[in-house]
GROMACS .gro file of C-alpha atoms in nm:
model
  295
    1MET     CA    1   1.245  31.660  29.485
    2LYS     CA    2   1.459  31.967  29.323
    3LYS     CA    3   1.334  32.106  29.018
    4VAL     CA    4   1.560  32.086  28.690
    5ARG     CA    5   1.676  32.413  28.627
    6LYS     CA    6   1.997  32.395  28.472
    7ALA     CA    7   2.108  32.220  28.136
    8VAL     CA    8   2.460  32.156  28.005
    9PHE     CA    9   2.560  32.144  27.650
   10PRO     CA   10   2.862  32.000  27.551
   11VAL     CA   11   2.998  32.198  27.257
   12ALA     CA   12   3.366  32.134  27.249
   13GLY     CA   13   3.379  31.860  26.984
   14LEU     CA   14   3.585  31.934  26.669
   15GLY     CA   15   3.343  31.842  26.425
   16THR     CA   16   3.595  31.656  26.185
   17ARG     CA   17   3.315  31.549  25.963
   18PHE     CA   18   3.232  31.849  25.832
   19LEU     CA   19   3.547  31.954  25.737
   20PRO     CA   20   3.653  32.208  25.567
   21ALA     CA   21   3.348  32.395  25.701
   22THR     CA   22   3.428  32.335  26.049
   23LYS     CA   23   3.766  32.477  26.024
   24ALA     CA   24   3.646  32.811  26.096
   25ILE     CA   25   3.291  32.766  26.223
   26PRO     CA   26   3.204  32.555  26.501
   27LYS     CA   27   2.989  32.242  26.401
   28GLU     CA   28   2.723  32.362  26.636
   29MET     CA   29   2.689  32.710  26.457
   30LEU     CA   30   2.597  32.548  26.128
   31THR     CA   31   2.264  32.674  26.029
   32VAL     CA   32   1.944  32.453  25.970
   33VAL     CA   33   1.723  32.671  25.753
   34ASP     CA   34   1.803  33.006  25.932
   35ARG     CA   35   1.914  32.953  26.265
   36PRO     CA   36   2.218  32.739  26.389
   37VAL     CA   37   2.195  32.412  26.543
   38ILE     CA   38   2.266  32.478  26.886
   39GLN     CA   39   1.973  32.730  26.878
   40TYR     CA   40   1.722  32.450  26.839
   41VAL     CA   41   1.854  32.267  27.130
   42VAL     CA   42   1.869  32.554  27.355
   43ASP     CA   43   1.489  32.629  27.265
   44GLU     CA   44   1.404  32.263  27.364
   45ALA     CA   45   1.585  32.347  27.692
   46LYS     CA   46   1.395  32.669  27.738
   47GLU     CA   47   1.049  32.501  27.662
   48ALA     CA   48   1.097  32.263  27.952
   49GLY     CA   49   1.166  32.541  28.208
   50ILE     CA   50   1.555  32.548  28.218
   51ASP     CA   51   1.648  32.890  28.318
   52HIS     CA   52   2.032  32.845  28.312
   53LEU     CA   53   2.221  32.724  28.030
   54ILE     CA   54   2.566  32.578  28.071
   55PHE     CA   55   2.797  32.555  27.792
   56VAL     CA   56   3.109  32.329  27.801
   57THR     CA   57   3.336  32.447  27.508
   58GLY     CA   58   3.681  32.429  27.355
   59ARG     CA   59   3.930  32.608  27.184
   60ASN     CA   60   3.814  32.821  26.867
   61LYS     CA   61   3.429  32.812  27.017
   62GLY     CA   62   3.449  33.138  27.103
   63VAL     CA   63   3.163  33.246  26.828
   64ILE     CA   64   2.922  33.020  27.034
   65GLU     CA   65   2.962  33.261  27.332
   66ASP     CA   66   2.915  33.578  27.093
   67TYR     CA   67   2.644  33.419  26.939
   68PHE     CA   68   2.440  33.412  27.285
   69ASP     CA   69   2.578  33.793  27.358
   70ILE     CA   70   2.417  34.118  27.243
   71GLN     CA   71   2.530  34.253  26.942
   72VAL     CA   72   2.514  34.630  27.004
   73GLU     CA   73   2.613  34.764  26.654
   74LEU     CA   74   2.363  34.500  26.490
   75SER     CA   75   2.055  34.603  26.722
   76ASN     CA   76   2.130  34.961  26.666
   77THR     CA   77   2.121  34.950  26.297
   78LEU     CA   78   1.810  34.749  26.299
   79ALA     CA   79   1.654  35.008  26.508
   80GLU     CA   80   1.776  35.288  26.294
   81ARG     CA   81   1.621  35.086  25.987
   82GLY     CA   82   1.297  35.022  26.141
   83LYS     CA   83   1.323  34.640  26.170
   84THR     CA   84   1.102  34.546  26.440
   85ALA     CA   85   1.033  34.220  26.373
   86GLU     CA   86   1.383  34.117  26.300
   87LEU     CA   87   1.495  34.307  26.643
   88LYS     CA   88   1.186  34.100  26.825
   89LEU     CA   89   1.338  33.772  26.693
   90LEU     CA   90   1.675  33.860  26.835
   91ASP     CA   91   1.534  33.985  27.153
   92ASP     CA   92   1.303  33.664  27.207
   93LEU     CA   93   1.606  33.431  27.128
   94GLN     CA   94   1.866  33.636  27.387
   95PRO     CA   95   1.913  33.470  27.738
   96LYS     CA   96   1.860  33.689  28.011
   97PRO     CA   97   2.161  33.856  28.191
   98GLY     CA   98   2.352  33.593  28.398
   99THR     CA   99   2.150  33.291  28.273
  100ALA     CA  100   2.401  33.138  28.043
  101SER     CA  101   2.740  32.997  28.173
  102PHE     CA  102   3.038  32.908  27.980
  103THR     CA  103   3.357  32.667  28.096
  104ARG     CA  104   3.604  32.479  27.895
  105GLN     CA  105   3.708  32.105  27.823
  106GLN     CA  106   4.074  32.173  27.792
  107ALA     CA  107   4.123  31.813  27.644
  108PRO     CA  108   3.932  31.597  27.428
  109LEU     CA  109   3.865  31.362  27.685
  110GLY     CA  110   3.505  31.238  27.609
  111LEU     CA  111   3.144  31.321  27.671
  112GLY     CA  112   3.185  31.215  28.046
  113HIS     CA  113   3.467  31.422  28.093
  114ALA     CA  114   3.286  31.729  27.922
  115ILE     CA  115   3.014  31.686  28.189
  116TRP     CA  116   3.240  31.682  28.479
  117CYS     CA  117   3.383  31.995  28.369
  118ALA     CA  118   3.068  32.186  28.439
  119ARG     CA  119   3.046  32.031  28.791
  120ASP     CA  120   3.081  32.360  28.989
  121LEU     CA  121   2.824  32.549  28.749
  122VAL     CA  122   2.572  32.268  28.841
  123GLY     CA  123   2.612  32.242  29.209
  124ASN     CA  124   2.418  31.978  29.396
  125GLU     CA  125   2.113  31.972  29.196
  126PRO     CA  126   1.975  31.764  28.928
  127PHE     CA  127   2.063  31.871  28.580
  128ALA     CA  128   1.978  31.814  28.210
  129ILE     CA  129   2.212  31.704  27.948
  130LEU     CA  130   2.132  31.781  27.588
  131LEU     CA  131   2.341  31.658  27.315
  132PRO     CA  132   2.395  31.926  27.049
  133ASP     CA  133   2.432  31.712  26.743
  134MET     CA  134   2.086  31.586  26.825
  135ILE     CA  135   1.798  31.816  26.721
  136MET     CA  136   1.429  31.678  26.778
  137GLN     CA  137   1.122  31.778  26.612
  138ALA     CA  138   0.793  31.721  26.771
  139GLU     CA  139   0.485  31.891  26.898
  140LYS     CA  140   0.598  31.918  27.241
  141GLY     CA  141   0.985  31.883  27.330
  142CYS     CA  142   1.155  31.573  27.419
  143LEU     CA  143   1.302  31.746  27.710
  144ALA     CA  144   0.972  31.879  27.868
  145GLU     CA  145   0.809  31.528  27.854
  146MET     CA  146   1.127  31.396  28.026
  147VAL     CA  147   1.102  31.688  28.298
  148ALA     CA  148   0.723  31.573  28.323
  149LEU     CA  149   0.821  31.211  28.401
  150TYR     CA  150   1.102  31.316  28.612
  151GLU     CA  151   0.842  31.501  28.837
  152LYS     CA  152   0.682  31.165  28.893
  153THR     CA  153   0.966  30.952  28.924
  154GLY     CA  154   1.262  31.153  29.061
  155GLY     CA  155   1.609  30.981  29.026
  156ASN     CA  156   1.729  30.989  28.660
  157VAL     CA  157   1.567  31.028  28.352
  158ILE     CA  158   1.689  30.923  27.991
  159SER     CA  159   1.536  30.951  27.651
  160VAL     CA  160   1.493  30.661  27.421
  161GLU     CA  161   1.364  30.574  27.091
  162GLU     CA  162   1.291  30.234  26.930
  163CYS     CA  163   1.574  30.139  26.677
  164ASP     CA  164   1.570  29.836  26.411
  165PRO     CA  165   1.636  29.527  26.658
  166GLN     CA  166   1.907  29.395  26.414
  167GLU     CA  167   2.099  29.741  26.475
  168THR     CA  168   2.123  29.726  26.841
  169HIS     CA  169   2.512  29.686  26.827
  170LYS     CA  170   2.518  30.054  26.694
  171TYR     CA  171   2.370  30.204  27.023
  172GLY     CA  172   2.342  30.210  27.422
  173ILE     CA  173   2.011  29.995  27.494
  174VAL     CA  174   1.806  30.000  27.799
  175GLY     CA  175   1.605  29.697  27.940
  176ARG     CA  176   1.262  29.788  27.990
  177GLY     CA  177   1.075  29.759  28.316
  178GLU     CA  178   0.730  29.865  28.422
  179GLU     CA  179   0.547  30.171  28.281
  180ILE     CA  180   0.553  30.474  28.482
  181GLY     CA  181   0.406  30.812  28.388
  182ASN     CA  182   0.466  30.870  28.022
  183GLY     CA  183   0.757  30.644  28.035
  184PHE     CA  184   0.880  30.317  28.193
  185LYS     CA  185   1.145  30.212  28.470
  186ILE     CA  186   1.485  30.096  28.315
  187THR     CA  187   1.590  29.754  28.446
  188GLY     CA  188   1.960  29.772  28.309
  189MET     CA  189   2.185  29.934  28.020
  190VAL     CA  190   2.405  29.754  27.774
  191GLU     CA  191   2.649  29.926  27.547
  192LYS     CA  192   2.598  29.828  27.181
  193PRO     CA  193   2.479  29.455  27.240
  194LYS     CA  194   2.466  29.216  26.972
  195PRO     CA  195   2.095  29.177  26.886
  196GLN     CA  196   2.062  28.839  27.067
  197ASP     CA  197   2.175  28.974  27.347
  198ALA     CA  198   1.972  29.320  27.370
  199PRO     CA  199   1.738  29.335  27.638
  200SER     CA  200   1.518  29.552  27.415
  201ASN     CA  201   1.543  29.771  27.112
  202PHE     CA  202   1.516  30.098  27.300
  203SER     CA  203   1.826  30.302  27.217
  204ILE     CA  204   1.957  30.600  27.439
  205SER     CA  205   1.889  30.913  27.222
  206GLY     CA  206   2.084  31.217  27.351
  207ARG     CA  207   1.868  31.377  27.628
  208TYR     CA  208   1.936  31.292  28.013
  209ILE     CA  209   1.843  31.424  28.351
  210LEU     CA  210   2.079  31.305  28.590
  211GLN     CA  211   2.141  31.367  28.973
  212PRO     CA  212   2.445  31.576  29.084
  213GLU     CA  213   2.618  31.227  29.234
  214ILE     CA  214   2.737  31.149  28.869
  215PHE     CA  215   2.993  31.391  28.917
  216ASP     CA  216   3.174  31.202  29.203
  217ILE     CA  217   3.164  30.894  28.952
  218LEU     CA  218   3.308  31.081  28.673
  219ALA     CA  219   3.607  31.227  28.883
  220THR     CA  220   3.755  30.884  28.930
  221GLN     CA  221   3.628  30.709  28.652
  222GLU     CA  222   3.864  30.500  28.406
  223LYS     CA  223   3.883  30.561  28.033
  224GLY     CA  224   3.665  30.341  27.845
  225ALA     CA  225   3.594  30.305  27.504
  226GLY     CA  226   3.799  30.541  27.244
  227ASN     CA  227   4.026  30.588  27.553
  228GLU     CA  228   3.770  30.836  27.683
  229ILE     CA  229   3.580  30.882  27.984
  230GLN     CA  230   3.236  30.761  27.875
  231LEU     CA  231   2.909  30.915  27.998
  232THR     CA  232   2.726  30.551  27.980
  233ASP     CA  233   3.003  30.390  28.202
  234GLY     CA  234   2.923  30.633  28.455
  235MET     CA  235   2.542  30.597  28.443
  236LEU     CA  236   2.574  30.241  28.474
  237LYS     CA  237   2.787  30.291  28.804
  238LEU     CA  238   2.524  30.548  28.940
  239ALA     CA  239   2.236  30.282  28.853
  240GLU     CA  240   2.375  30.060  29.117
  241SER     CA  241   2.243  30.295  29.390
  242GLN     CA  242   1.976  30.533  29.193
  243ASP     CA  243   1.662  30.451  28.987
  244PHE     CA  244   1.660  30.521  28.623
  245ALA     CA  245   1.354  30.588  28.421
  246ALA     CA  246   1.327  30.623  28.024
  247TYR     CA  247   1.096  30.861  27.812
  248PRO     CA  248   1.011  30.697  27.479
  249PHE     CA  249   1.067  30.964  27.233
  250THR     CA  250   0.842  30.928  26.915
  251GLY     CA  251   0.884  31.247  26.715
  252ARG     CA  252   1.175  31.291  26.468
  253THR     CA  253   1.538  31.315  26.555
  254PHE     CA  254   1.822  31.431  26.332
  255ASP     CA  255   2.194  31.340  26.368
  256CYS     CA  256   2.321  31.679  26.279
  257GLY     CA  257   2.689  31.563  26.322
  258SER     CA  258   2.650  31.323  26.012
  259LYS     CA  259   2.614  31.501  25.651
  260GLU     CA  260   2.320  31.284  25.576
  261GLY     CA  261   2.148  31.375  25.905
  262PHE     CA  262   2.212  31.762  25.869
  263ILE     CA  263   2.066  31.778  25.515
  264GLU     CA  264   1.774  31.586  25.621
  265ALA     CA  265   1.729  31.819  25.914
  266ASN     CA  266   1.726  32.117  25.679
  267VAL     CA  267   1.442  31.966  25.482
  268ALA     CA  268   1.233  31.865  25.771
  269PHE     CA  269   1.226  32.193  25.940
  270ALA     CA  270   1.204  32.355  25.606
  271LEU     CA  271   0.871  32.164  25.545
  272TYR     CA  272   0.788  32.256  25.892
  273ARG     CA  273   0.769  32.603  25.852
  274PRO     CA  274   0.442  32.729  25.668
  275ASP     CA  275   0.605  33.032  25.537
  276ILE     CA  276   0.847  32.846  25.291
  277ARG     CA  277   0.694  32.496  25.296
  278GLU     CA  278   0.542  32.509  24.975
  279LYS     CA  279   0.825  32.662  24.768
  280VAL     CA  280   1.066  32.409  24.923
  281ILE     CA  281   0.827  32.114  24.791
  282GLY     CA  282   0.841  32.274  24.427
  283ASN     CA  283   1.207  32.283  24.443
  284MET     CA  284   1.278  31.984  24.583
  285GLU     CA  285   1.031  31.811  24.331
  286ARG     CA  286   1.222  31.965  24.038
  287LEU     CA  287   1.588  31.897  24.167
  288MET     CA  288   1.489  31.522  24.201
  289GLN     CA  289   1.395  31.530  23.855
  290THR     CA  290   1.694  31.711  23.693
  291VAL     CA  291   1.957  31.674  23.921
  292LYS     CA  292   2.198  31.372  23.848
  293PRO     CA  293   2.505  31.237  24.062
  294ALA     CA  294   2.840  31.372  23.957
  295GLU     CA  295   3.070  31.122  23.798
   0.00000   0.00000   0.00000
């Protein structure tokens, strides 16, 4: 069984739900408390033992590549001013030389196409996918737990979360089989089934460990929903010949692709921080008592 060393981050989306901010700033660079959304997802990957970060970008996303590079002028200025804590913070976040790669998805053809664009950088080995819109909060990272399950099962592993049984039509839903390790075997996958047709209430939640055979499937896959190449369609095809397991994530997930999810993430991660928690609680209480909706 090959180790999961590489992770793909599809960051080519336009972020239209956050206009006008995303006219100039990639949505992945919007900050939750004091660091960009993409940093939380990269930290989760590094915690899981990932040592090669692969970013599938698009036009006007160069600032993401700049963020993961050294800024000599900033480092020199911090050193001259004796800002050792800030320097250490930047050093700790900096990927080691040669461990971050960038490729472009030249056309918005869907998540499946974005993953396919990383095929040569991934090569013939299993790899992780982390959707950068989804940031997770837990004592141990979701991907680290998925890697632990993968080391027991091999094959393919996806993260799932329990959803309201009446809202299965909003998600990709998996069928639950026998328990294995810290997860369970998947007996099937259905995209947005009606509640009465859903095999369970476990929804796919934005983290994947897939085998490289997915690339051959995506290369010839026809367009699906939204006239795009869908990753779920590719996984359904792969499941005909390979096993899939699910890790049920029980922490908090924030959809930072939506305004309400992004705001919720800021509050939750601020409350998670002991250095600012009490002040945030006090400010939130005052605001909730005094701020009224605009007419």
